[in-house]
Coordinates of C-alpha atoms in Angstrom, one line a residue:
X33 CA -11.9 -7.0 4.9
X34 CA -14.4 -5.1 7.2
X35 CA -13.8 -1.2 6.6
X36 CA -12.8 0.6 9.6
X37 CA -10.4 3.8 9.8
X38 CA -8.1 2.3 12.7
X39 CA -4.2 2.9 11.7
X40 CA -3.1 -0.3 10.0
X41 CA 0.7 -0.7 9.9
X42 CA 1.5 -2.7 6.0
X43 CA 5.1 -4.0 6.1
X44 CA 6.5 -4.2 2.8
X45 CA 8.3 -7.1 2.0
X46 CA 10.5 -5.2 -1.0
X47 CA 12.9 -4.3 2.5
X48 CA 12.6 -8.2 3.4
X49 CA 14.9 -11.5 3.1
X50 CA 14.1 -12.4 -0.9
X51 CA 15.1 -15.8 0.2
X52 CA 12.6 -16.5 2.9
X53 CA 9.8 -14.4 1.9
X54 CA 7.0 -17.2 3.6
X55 CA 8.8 -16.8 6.9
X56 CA 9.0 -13.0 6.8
X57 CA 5.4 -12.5 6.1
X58 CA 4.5 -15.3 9.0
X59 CA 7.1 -13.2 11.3
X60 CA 5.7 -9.8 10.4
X61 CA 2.5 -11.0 10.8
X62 CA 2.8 -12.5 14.3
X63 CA 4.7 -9.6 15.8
X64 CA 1.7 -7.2 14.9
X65 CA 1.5 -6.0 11.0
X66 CA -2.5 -5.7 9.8
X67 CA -1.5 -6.0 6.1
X68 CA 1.4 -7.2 3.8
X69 CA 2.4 -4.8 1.1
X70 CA 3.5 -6.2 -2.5
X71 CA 5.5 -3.8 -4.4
X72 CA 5.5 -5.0 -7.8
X73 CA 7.4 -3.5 -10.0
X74 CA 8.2 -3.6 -14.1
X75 CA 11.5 -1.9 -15.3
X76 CA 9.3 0.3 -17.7
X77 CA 6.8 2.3 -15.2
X78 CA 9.3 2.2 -12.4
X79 CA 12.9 1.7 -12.8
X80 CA 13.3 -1.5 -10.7
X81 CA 12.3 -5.1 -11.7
X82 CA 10.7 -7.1 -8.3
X83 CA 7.8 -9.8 -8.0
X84 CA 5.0 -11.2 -10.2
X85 CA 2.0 -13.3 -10.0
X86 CA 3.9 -16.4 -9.0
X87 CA 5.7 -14.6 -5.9
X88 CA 2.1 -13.7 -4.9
X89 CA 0.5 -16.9 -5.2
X90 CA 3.7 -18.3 -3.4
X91 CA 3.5 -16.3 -0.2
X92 CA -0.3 -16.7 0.2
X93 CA -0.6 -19.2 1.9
X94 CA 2.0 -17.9 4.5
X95 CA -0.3 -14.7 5.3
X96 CA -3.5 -15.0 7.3
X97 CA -4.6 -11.3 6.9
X98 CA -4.9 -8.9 3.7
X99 CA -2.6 -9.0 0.7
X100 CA -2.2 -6.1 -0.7
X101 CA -0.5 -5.7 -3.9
X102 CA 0.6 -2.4 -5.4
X103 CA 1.3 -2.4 -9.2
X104 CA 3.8 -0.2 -10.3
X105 CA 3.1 -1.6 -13.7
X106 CA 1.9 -0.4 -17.1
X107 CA 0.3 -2.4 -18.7
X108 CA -1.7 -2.5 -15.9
X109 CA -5.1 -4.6 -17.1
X110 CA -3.4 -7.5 -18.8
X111 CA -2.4 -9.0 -15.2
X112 CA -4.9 -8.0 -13.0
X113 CA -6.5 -11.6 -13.4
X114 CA -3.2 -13.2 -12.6
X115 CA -2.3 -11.7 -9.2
X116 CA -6.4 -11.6 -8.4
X117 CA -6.0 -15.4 -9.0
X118 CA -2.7 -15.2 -6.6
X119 CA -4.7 -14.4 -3.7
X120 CA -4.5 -10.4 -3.5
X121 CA -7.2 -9.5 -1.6
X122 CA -6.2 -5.6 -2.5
X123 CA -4.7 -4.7 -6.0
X124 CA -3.6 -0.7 -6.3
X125 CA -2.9 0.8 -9.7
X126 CA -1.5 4.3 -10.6
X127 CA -3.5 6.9 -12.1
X128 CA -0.2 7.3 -14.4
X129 CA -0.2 4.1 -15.8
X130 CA -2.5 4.1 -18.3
X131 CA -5.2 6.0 -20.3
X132 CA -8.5 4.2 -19.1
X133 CA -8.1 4.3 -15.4
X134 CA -12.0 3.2 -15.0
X135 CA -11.2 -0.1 -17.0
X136 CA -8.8 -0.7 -15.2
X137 CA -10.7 -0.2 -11.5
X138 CA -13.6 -2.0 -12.9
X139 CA -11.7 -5.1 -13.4
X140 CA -10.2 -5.7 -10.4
X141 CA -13.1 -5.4 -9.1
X142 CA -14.8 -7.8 -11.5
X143 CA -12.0 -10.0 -10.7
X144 CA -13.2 -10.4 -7.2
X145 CA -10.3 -7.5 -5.6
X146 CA -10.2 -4.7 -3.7
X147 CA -9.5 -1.5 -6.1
X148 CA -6.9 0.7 -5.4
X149 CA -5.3 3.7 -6.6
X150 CA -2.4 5.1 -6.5
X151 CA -0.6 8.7 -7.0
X152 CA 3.1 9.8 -7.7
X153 CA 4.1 12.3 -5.7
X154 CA 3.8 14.6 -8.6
X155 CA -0.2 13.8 -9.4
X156 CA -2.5 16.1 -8.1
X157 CA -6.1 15.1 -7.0
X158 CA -7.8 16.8 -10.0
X159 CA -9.2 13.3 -11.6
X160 CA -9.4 11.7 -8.4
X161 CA -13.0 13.3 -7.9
X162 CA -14.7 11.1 -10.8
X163 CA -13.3 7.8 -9.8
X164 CA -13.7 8.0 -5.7
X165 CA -17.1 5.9 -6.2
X166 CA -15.1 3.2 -7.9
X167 CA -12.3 2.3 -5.6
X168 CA -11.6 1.1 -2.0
X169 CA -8.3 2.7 -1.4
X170 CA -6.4 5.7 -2.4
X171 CA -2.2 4.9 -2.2
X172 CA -0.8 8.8 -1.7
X173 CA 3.1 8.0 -2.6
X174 CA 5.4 9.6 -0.3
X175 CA 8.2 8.9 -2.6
X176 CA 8.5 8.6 -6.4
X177 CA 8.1 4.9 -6.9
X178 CA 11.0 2.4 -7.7
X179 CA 12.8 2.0 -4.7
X180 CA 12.8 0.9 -0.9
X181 CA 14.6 3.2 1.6
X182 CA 13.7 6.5 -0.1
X183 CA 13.9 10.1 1.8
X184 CA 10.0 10.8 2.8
X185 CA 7.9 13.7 0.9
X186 CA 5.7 15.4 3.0
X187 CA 2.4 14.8 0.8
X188 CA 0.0 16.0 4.4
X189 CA -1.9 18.6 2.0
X190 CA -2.7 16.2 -0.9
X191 CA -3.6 13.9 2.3
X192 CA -6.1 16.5 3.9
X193 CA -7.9 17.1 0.8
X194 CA -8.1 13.6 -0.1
X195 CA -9.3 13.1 2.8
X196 CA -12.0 15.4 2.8
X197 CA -13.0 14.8 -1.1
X198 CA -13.6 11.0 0.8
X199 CA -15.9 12.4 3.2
X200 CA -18.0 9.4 4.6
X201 CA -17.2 7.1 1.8
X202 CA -15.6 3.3 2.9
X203 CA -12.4 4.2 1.7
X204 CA -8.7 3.5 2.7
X205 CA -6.1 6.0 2.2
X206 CA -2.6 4.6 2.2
X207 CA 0.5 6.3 2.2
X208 CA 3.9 4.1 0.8
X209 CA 7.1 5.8 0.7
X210 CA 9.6 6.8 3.9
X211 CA 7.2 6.2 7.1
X212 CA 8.9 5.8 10.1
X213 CA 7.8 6.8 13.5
X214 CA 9.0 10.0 12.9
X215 CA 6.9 11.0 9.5
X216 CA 4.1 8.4 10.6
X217 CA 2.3 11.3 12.8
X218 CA 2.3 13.8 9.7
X219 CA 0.0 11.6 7.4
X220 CA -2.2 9.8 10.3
X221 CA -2.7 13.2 11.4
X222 CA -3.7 14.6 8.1
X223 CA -6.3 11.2 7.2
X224 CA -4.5 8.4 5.8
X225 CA -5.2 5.1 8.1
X226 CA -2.9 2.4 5.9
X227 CA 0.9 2.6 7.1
X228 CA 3.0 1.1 4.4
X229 CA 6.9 1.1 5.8
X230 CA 9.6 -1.4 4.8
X231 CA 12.9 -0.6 5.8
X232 CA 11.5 1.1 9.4
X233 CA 10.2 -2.5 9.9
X234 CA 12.6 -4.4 8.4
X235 CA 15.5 -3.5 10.1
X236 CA 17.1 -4.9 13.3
X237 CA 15.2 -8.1 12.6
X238 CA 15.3 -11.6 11.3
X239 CA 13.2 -14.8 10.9
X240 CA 15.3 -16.3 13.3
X241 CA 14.9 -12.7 15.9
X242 CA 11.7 -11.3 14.8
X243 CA 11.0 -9.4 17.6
X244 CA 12.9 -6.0 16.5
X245 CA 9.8 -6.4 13.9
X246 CA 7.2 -6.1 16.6
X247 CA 8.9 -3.2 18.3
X248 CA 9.0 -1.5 14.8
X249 CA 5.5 -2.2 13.9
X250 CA 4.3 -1.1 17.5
X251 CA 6.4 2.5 17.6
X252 CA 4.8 3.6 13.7
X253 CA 1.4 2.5 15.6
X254 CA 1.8 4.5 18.9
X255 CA 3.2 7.6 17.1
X256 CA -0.1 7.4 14.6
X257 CA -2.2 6.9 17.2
X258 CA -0.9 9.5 19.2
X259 CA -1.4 12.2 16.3
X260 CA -4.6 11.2 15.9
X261 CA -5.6 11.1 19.8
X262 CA -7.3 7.7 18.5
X263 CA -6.1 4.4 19.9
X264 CA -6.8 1.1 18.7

C-alpha cells in the first residue's frame, strides 16, 4: 500500500448482493473502486450483526487491491489476529470501543495490518493528538454506525482539523457514512482522500450489469476531484 493522498473511492459491500459477495468485489473492482470496505459489525457496539473473519478470508482471494476492514466491534483486540490472518490489509477500530486504544493499534500492527481509527460522529478529536504516530488512517464517521443508507452528517470541521493535526504525516483519512456525489466534494475538499460509499455504488447495478457500478464509482471521483482542483 504505497501512501499517496489521491481520492480513493472504497465501495462497501454491506450495500452488496450477500449471496455473491466474490463476484461483487471482482465487479466493483474492475469498473474502478481503489479499495473494498468491510463493515463488520457485532450487535453490542453497533446495533446490526454482519461479517466475521471467515467472510473476510472468503472474499480475499476475489480482490486484487486493499481490504480494508472496519470493526465496529468491542471487544476489539481478541479478533484482530483473525481477520489479520483473513487477508485485511487495513483493520480500523473505534476510539469508543474500548479503554486501551494503544493496545489495540499496536496489535494490528504487530499483526502485520494497517492501523486504523475510527470516530462516531459524536467523538471529538481531543485524544486523537496522542495516538496520530501510531496509526495509518483516521475513519471520520459521517453517520452513527450500524447501518447502510444512512442520511450524511456534515463532519467537514472535524475533517479540517484532522487534517491539519496530520500535517505531513503518511496518513489516510477516511470518511464512511452517506457519500454520494453530492456530499463527496464537502469532505475531499476539507482533507479526507478515502471515499467509503455503499449504496451510491451499489445501486443500479448487478454482477450480471456492473457497469452502473463504474459510472457510480467514477461521478464520487470527478466531484472529489473537482473540489479539490486535484485530478488523478
Amino acid at each position: 500500500m504505497p501512501f499517496d493522498r489521491s481520492i480513493k473511492i472504497a465501495p462497501s459491500i454491506l450495500a452488496a448482493d450477500f449471496a455473491n459477495f466474490g463476484a461483487e468485489c471482482a465487479a466493483v473492482e474492475a469498473q474502478g473502486a481503489d479499495w473494498v470496505h468491510v463493515d463488520v459489525m457485532d450487535g453490542h457496539f453497533v446495533p446490526n450483526i454482519t461479517f466475521g473473519p471467515a467472510t473476510c478470508a472468503a472474499i480475499r482471494p476475489h480482490i486484487k487491491g486493499v481490504m480494508d476492514v472496519h470493526l465496529m466491534i468491542a471487544p476489539v483486540d481478541p479478533y484482530i489476529d483473525a481477520f489479520a490472518d483473513a487477508g485485511a490489509d487495513v483493520i480500523t477500530a473505534h476510539l469508543e470501543a474500548g479503554p486501551h486504544i494503544h493496545r489495540t493499534l499496536q496489535a494490528i500492527r504487530g499483526a502485520g495490518a494497517k492501523a486504523g481509527l475510527a470516530l462516531n460522529p459524536g467523538t471529538g478529536l481531543g485524544d486523537v493528538g496522542h495516538l496520530l504516530d501510531m496509526v495509518d488512517l483516521v475513519c471520520v464517521m459521517t453517520v452513527n454506525p450500524g447501518f447502510g443508507g444512512q442520511k450524511f452528517l456534515d463532519m467537514s470541521a472535524k475533517i479540517r482539523d484532522l487534517r491539519a493535526m496530520i500535517g505531513d504525516r503518511p496518513i489516510h483519512i477516511e470518511i464512511d457514512g452517506g457519500v454520494t456525489p453530492q456530499t463527496a466534494p464537502l469532505v475531499a475538499k476539507a482533507g479526507a482522500d478515502v471515499l467509503v460509499a455503499g449504496s451510491a455504488v451499489f445501486k443500479g447495478g448487478s454482477v450480471a450489469d456492473p457497469a452502473p457500478y463504474g459510472a457510480n464509482i467514477a461521478a464520487i471521483r470527478a466531484a472529489a476531484e473537482a473540489a479539490t482542483g486535484v485530478m488523478a
